[in-house]
PDB file of C-alpha atoms in Angstrom:
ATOM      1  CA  UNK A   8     -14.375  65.844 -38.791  1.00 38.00           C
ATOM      2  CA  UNK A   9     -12.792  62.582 -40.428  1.00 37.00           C
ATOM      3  CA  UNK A  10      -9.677  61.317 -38.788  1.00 33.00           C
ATOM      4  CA  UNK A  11      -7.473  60.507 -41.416  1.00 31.00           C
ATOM      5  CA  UNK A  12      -6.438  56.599 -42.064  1.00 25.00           C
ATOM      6  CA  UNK A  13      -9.350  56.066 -38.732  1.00 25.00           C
ATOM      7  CA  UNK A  14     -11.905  56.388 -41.681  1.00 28.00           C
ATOM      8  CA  UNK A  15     -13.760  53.953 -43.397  1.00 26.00           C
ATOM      9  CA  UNK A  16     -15.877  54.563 -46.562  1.00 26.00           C
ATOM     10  CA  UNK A  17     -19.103  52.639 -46.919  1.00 26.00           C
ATOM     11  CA  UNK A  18     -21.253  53.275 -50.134  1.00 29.00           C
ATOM     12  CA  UNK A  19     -24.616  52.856 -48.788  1.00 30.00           C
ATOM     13  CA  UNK A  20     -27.599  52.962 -50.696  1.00 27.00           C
ATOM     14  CA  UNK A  21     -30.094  55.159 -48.693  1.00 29.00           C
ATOM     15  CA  UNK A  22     -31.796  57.152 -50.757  1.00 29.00           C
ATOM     16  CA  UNK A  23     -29.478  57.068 -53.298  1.00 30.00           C
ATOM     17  CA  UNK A  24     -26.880  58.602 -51.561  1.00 34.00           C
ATOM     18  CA  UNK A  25     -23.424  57.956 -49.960  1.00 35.00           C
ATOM     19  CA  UNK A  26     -22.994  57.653 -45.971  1.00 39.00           C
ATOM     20  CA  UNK A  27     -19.173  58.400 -44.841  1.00 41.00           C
ATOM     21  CA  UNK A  28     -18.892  56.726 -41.578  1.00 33.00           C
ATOM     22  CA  UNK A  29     -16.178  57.926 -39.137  1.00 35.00           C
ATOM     23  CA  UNK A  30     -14.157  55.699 -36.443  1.00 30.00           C
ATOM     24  CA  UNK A  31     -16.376  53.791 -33.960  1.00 33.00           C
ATOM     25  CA  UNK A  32     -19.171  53.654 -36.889  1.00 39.00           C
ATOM     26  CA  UNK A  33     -19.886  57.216 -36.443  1.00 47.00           C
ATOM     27  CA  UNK A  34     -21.927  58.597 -39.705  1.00 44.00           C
ATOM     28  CA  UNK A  35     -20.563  62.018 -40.531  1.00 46.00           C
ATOM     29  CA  UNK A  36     -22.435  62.646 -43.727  1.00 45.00           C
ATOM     30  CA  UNK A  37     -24.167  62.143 -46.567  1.00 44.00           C
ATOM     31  CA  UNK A  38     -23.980  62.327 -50.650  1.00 49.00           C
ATOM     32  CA  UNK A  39     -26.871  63.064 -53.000  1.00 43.00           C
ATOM     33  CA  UNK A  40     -25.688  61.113 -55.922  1.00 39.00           C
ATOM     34  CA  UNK A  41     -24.750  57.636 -55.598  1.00 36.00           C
ATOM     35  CA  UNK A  42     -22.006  58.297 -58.465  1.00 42.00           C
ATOM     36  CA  UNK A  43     -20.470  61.298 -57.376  1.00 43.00           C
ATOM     37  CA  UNK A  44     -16.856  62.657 -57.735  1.00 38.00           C
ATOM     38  CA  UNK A  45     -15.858  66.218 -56.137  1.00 35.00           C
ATOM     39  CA  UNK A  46     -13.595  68.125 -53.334  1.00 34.00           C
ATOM     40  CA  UNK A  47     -14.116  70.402 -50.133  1.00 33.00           C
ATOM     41  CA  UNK A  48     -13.786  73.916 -48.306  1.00 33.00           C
ATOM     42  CA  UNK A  49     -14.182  75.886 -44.993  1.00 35.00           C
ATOM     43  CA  UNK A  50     -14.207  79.329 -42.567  1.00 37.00           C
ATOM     44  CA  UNK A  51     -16.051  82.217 -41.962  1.00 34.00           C
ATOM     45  CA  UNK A  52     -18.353  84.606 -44.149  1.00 34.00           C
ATOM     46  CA  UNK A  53     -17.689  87.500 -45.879  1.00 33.00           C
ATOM     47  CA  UNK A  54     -19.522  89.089 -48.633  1.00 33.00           C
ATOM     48  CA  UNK A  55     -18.199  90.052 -52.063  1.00 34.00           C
ATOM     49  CA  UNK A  56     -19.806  91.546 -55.557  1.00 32.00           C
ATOM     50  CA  UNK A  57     -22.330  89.544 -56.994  1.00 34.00           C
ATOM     51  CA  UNK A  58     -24.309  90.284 -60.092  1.00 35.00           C
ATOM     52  CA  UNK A  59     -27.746  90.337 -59.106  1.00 32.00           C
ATOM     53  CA  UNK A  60     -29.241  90.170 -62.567  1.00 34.00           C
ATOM     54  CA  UNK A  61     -28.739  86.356 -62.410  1.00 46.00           C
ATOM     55  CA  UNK A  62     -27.948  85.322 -58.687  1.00 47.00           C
ATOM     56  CA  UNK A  63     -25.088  83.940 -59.422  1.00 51.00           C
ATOM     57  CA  UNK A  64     -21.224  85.588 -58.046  1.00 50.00           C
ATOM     58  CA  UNK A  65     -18.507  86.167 -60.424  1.00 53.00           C
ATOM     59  CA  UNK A  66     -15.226  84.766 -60.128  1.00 53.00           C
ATOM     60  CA  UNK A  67     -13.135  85.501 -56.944  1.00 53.00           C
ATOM     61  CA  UNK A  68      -9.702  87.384 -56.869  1.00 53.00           C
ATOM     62  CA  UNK A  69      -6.882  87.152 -54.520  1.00 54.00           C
ATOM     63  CA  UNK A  70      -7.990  90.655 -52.882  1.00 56.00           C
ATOM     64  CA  UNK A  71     -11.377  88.895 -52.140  1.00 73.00           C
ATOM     65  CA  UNK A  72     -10.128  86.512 -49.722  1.00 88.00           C
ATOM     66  CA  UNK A  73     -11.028  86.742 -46.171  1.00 91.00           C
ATOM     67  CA  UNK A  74      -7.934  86.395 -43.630  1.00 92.00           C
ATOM     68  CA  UNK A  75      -6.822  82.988 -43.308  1.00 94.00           C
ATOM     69  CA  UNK A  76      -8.037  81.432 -46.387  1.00 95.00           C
ATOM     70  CA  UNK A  77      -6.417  80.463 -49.151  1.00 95.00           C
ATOM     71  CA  UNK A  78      -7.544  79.917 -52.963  1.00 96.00           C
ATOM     72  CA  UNK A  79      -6.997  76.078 -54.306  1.00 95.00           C
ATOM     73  CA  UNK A  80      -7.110  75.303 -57.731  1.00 95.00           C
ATOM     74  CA  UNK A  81      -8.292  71.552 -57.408  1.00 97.00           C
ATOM     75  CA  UNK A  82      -7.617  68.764 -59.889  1.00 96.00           C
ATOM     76  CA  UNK A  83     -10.939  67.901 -59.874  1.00 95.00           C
ATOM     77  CA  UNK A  84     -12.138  70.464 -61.912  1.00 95.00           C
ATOM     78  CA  UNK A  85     -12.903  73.537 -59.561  1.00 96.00           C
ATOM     79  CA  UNK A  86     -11.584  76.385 -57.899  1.00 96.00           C
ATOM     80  CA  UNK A  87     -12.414  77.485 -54.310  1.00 96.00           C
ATOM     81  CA  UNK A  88     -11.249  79.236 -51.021  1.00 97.00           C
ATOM     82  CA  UNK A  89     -10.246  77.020 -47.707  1.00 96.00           C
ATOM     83  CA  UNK A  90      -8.740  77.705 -44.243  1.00 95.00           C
ATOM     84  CA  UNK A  91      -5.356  78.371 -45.119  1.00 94.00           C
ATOM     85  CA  UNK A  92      -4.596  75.701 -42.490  1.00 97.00           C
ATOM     86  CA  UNK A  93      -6.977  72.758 -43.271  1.00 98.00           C
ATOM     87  CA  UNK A  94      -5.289  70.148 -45.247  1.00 97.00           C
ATOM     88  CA  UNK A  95      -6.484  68.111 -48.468  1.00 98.00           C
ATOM     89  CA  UNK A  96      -7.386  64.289 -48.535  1.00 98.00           C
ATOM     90  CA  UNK A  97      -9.341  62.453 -51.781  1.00 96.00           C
ATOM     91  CA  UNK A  98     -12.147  60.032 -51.223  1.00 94.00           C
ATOM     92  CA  UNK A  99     -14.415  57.707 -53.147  1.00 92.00           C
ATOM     93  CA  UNK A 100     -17.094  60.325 -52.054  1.00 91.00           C
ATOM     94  CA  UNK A 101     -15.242  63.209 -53.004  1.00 96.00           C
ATOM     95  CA  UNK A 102     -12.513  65.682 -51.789  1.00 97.00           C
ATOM     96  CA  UNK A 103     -11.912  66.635 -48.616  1.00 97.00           C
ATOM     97  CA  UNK A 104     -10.588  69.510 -46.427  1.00 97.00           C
ATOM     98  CA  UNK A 105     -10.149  69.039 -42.635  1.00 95.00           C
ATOM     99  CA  UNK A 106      -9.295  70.781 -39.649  1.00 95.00           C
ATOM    100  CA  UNK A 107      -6.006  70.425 -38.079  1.00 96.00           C
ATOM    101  CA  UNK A 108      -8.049  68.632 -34.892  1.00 92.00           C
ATOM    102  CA  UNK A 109     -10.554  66.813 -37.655  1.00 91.00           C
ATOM    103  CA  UNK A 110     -13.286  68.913 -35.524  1.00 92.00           C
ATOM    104  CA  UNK A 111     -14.095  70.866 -38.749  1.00 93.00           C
ATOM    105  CA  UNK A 112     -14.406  69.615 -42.587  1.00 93.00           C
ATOM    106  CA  UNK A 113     -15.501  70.823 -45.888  1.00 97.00           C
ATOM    107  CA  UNK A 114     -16.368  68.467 -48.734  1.00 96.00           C
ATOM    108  CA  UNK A 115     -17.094  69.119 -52.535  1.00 96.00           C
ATOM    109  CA  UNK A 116     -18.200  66.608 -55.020  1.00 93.00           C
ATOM    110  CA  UNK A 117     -19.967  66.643 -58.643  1.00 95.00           C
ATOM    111  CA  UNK A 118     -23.156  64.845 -58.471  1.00 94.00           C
ATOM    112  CA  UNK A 119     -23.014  62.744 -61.895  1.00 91.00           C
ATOM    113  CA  UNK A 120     -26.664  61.179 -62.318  1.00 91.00           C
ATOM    114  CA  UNK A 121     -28.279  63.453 -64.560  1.00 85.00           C
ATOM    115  CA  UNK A 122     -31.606  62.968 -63.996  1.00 90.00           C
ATOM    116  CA  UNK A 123     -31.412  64.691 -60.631  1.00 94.00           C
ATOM    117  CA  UNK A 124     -31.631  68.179 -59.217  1.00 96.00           C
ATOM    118  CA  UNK A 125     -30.400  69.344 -57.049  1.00 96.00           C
ATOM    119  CA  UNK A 126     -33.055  69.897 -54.527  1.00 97.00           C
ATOM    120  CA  UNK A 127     -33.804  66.074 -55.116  1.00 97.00           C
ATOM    121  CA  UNK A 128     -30.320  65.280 -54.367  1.00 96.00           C
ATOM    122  CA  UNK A 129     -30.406  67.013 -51.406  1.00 97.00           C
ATOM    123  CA  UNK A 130     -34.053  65.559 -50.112  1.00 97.00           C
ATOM    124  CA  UNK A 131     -32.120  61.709 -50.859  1.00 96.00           C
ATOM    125  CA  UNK A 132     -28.994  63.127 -48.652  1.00 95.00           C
ATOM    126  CA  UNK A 133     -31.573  63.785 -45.956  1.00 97.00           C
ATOM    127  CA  UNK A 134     -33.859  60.456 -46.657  1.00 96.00           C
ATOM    128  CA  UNK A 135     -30.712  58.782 -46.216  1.00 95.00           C
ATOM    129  CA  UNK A 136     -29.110  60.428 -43.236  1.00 94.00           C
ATOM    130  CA  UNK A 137     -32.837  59.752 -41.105  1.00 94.00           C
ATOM    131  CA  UNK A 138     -31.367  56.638 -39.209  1.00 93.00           C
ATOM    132  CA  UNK A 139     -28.542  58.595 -37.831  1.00 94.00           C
ATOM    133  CA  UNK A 140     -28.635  59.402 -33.692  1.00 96.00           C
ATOM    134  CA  UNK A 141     -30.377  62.387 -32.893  1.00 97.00           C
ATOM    135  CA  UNK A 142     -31.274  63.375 -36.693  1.00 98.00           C
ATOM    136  CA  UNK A 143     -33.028  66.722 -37.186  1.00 98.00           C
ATOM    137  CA  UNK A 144     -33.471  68.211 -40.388  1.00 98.00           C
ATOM    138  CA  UNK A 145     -33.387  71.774 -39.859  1.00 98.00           C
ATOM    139  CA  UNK A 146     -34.064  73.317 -43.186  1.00 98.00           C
ATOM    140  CA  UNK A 147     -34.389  72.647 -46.988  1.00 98.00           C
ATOM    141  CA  UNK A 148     -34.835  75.683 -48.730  1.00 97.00           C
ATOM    142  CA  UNK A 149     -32.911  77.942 -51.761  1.00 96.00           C
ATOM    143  CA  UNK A 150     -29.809  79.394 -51.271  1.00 94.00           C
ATOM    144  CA  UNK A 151     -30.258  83.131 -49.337  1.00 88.00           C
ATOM    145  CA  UNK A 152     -27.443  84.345 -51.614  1.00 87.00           C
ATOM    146  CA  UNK A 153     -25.918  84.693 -54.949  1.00 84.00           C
ATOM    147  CA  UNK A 154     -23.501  81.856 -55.202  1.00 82.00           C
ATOM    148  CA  UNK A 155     -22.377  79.546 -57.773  1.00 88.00           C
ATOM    149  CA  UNK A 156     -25.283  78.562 -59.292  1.00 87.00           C
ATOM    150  CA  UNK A 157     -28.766  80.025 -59.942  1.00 80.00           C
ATOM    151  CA  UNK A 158     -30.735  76.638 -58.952  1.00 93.00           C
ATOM    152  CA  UNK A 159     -28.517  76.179 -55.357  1.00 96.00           C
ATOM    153  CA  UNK A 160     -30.419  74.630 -52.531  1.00 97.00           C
ATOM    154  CA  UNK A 161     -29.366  73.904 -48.888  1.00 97.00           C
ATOM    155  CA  UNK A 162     -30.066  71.775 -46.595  1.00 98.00           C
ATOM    156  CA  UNK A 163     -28.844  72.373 -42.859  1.00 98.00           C
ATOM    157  CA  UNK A 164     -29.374  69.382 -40.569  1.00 98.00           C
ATOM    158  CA  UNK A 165     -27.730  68.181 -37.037  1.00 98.00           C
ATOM    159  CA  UNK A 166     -27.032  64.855 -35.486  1.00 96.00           C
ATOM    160  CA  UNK A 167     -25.582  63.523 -32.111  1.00 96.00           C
ATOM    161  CA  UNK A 168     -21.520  62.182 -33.290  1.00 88.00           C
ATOM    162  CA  UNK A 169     -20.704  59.508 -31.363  1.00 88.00           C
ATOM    163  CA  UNK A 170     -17.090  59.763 -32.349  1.00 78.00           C
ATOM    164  CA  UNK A 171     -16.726  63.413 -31.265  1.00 80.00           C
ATOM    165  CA  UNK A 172     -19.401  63.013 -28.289  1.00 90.00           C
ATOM    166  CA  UNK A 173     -20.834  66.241 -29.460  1.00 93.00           C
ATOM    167  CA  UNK A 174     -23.874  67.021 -31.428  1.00 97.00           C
ATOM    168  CA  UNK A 175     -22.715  68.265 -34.960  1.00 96.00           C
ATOM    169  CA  UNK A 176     -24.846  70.885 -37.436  1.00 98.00           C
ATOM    170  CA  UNK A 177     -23.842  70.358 -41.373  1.00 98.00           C
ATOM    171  CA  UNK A 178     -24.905  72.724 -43.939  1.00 98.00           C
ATOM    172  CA  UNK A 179     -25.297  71.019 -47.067  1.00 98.00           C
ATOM    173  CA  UNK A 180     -25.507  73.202 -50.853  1.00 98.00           C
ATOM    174  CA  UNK A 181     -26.164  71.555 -54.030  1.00 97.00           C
ATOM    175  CA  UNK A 182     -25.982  73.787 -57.163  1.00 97.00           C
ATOM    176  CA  UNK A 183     -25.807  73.636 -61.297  1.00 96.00           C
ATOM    177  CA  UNK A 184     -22.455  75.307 -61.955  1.00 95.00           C
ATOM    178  CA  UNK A 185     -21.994  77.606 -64.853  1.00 93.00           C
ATOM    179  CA  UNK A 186     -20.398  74.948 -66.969  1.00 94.00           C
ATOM    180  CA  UNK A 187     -23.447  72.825 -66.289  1.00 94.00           C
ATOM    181  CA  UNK A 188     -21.919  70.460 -64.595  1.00 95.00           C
ATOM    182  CA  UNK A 189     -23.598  69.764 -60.867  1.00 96.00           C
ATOM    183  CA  UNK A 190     -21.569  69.546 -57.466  1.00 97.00           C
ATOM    184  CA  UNK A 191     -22.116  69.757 -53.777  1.00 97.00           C
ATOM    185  CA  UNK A 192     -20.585  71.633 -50.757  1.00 97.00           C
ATOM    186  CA  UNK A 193     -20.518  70.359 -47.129  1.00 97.00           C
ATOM    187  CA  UNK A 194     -19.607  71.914 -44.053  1.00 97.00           C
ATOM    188  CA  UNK A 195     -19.390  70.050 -40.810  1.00 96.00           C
ATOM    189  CA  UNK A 196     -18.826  71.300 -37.518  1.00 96.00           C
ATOM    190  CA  UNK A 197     -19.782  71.080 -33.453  1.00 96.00           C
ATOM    191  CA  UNK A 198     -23.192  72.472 -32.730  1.00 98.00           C
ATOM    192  CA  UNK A 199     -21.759  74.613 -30.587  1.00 97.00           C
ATOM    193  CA  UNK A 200     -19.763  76.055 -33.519  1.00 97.00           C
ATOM    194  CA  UNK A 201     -22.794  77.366 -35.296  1.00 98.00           C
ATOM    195  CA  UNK A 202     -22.933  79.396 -37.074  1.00 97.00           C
ATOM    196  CA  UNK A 203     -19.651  79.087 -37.919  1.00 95.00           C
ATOM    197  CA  UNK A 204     -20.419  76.241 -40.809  1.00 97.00           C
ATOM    198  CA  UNK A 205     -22.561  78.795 -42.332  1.00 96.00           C
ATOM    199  CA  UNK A 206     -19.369  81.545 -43.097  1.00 94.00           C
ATOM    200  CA  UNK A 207     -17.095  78.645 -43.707  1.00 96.00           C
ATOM    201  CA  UNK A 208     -19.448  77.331 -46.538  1.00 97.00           C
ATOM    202  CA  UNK A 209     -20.002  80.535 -47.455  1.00 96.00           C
ATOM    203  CA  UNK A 210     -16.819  82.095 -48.736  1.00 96.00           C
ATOM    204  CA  UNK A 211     -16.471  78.214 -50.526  1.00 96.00           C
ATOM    205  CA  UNK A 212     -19.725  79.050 -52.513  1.00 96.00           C
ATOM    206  CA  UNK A 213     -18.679  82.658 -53.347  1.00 94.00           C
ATOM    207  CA  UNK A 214     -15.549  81.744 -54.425  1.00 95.00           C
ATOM    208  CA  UNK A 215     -16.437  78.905 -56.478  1.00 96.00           C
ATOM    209  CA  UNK A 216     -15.647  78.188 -60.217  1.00 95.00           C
ATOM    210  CA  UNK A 217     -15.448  75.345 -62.179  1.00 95.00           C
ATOM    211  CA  UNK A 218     -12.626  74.227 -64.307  1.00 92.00           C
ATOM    212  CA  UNK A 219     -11.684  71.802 -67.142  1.00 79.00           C
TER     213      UNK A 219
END
């Protein structure tokens, strides 16, 4: 949902997080960490193995991939699936992959201050994104599946886009990765679209592994 070059990027201190505001001053999302560095994913859900001794899902093959996605090994340090169609932009705020009509975006990003978790990352992100038109927060609760980290929370919240003049619904996961190393994963998308932000996020989360 961020229209290339039409973007601005404006560190905001709410809550300690990041706000990425769109054309016309729209606020698309938010960041838990105020130093954060990361990347981004999308589609719809599909389950595959997961070891349910420790909640969290081993690392995805080729064969695991949904139709239509596509596994990216990113420089940032992570592996993940995206639509096979949504391209890649970098960000202060982390790395993005968009939607060929920007009406659909997936964001990763390591949060770096260690003296938060990720549910308190997540509670900022939502602190922060209260001013926003419309704001609802939906739901903060633990992840409802095994994914990429054992602590993973999500928060799922909806606000009204001026730039897109359509409500949106953004599902939000912060997790400790098995390196130890924390990120986030953001899926944005019409309200109207719902659930589809859900299966998009998850096949990112299931398919997620860090990297040096």
């Amino acid at each position: 949902m961020v229209a290339g070059a039409a973007v601005a990027l404006i560190a905001v201190a709410l809550g300690g997080g990041y706000l990425l505001w769109g054309h016309g001053g729209d606020p698309v999302d938010a960041h838990p960490s105020a130093r954060a560095k990361a990347s981004a994913t999308g589609g719809t859900a599909t389950a595959s193995h997961t070891d349910a001794s420790d909640g969290v899902a081993p690392a995805p093959t080729l064969t695991d991939l949904p139709d239509g996605y596509r596994l990216v090994h990113d420089k940032k340090g992570f592996t993940l699936a995206v639509p096979g169609t949504w391209t890649r932009s970098e960000r202060k705020t982390g790395v993005f992959y968009t939607a060929p009509d920007d009406r659909g975006l997936v964001q990763i990003f390591e949060i770096t201050d260690p003296e938060i978790t990720p549910r308190e990352a997540l509670q900022q992100a939502s602190q922060g994104l209260s001013g926003n038109p419309g704001y609802e927060e939906i739901s903060l609760e633990p992840l409802g599946f095994p994914g990429p980290g054992i602590d993973a929370n999500q928060l799922v919240y909806a606000y009204d886009s001026k730039r897109l003049g359509v409500r949106v619904k953004v599902v939000d996961c912060a997790f400790t990765a098995t390196d130890g190393r924390q990120f986030a994963v953001l899926v944005l998308g019409p309200e109207d679209e719902w659930p589809q932000q859900e299966g998009t996020q998850q096949i990112a989360l299931r398919t997620f592994v860090p990297h040096a």
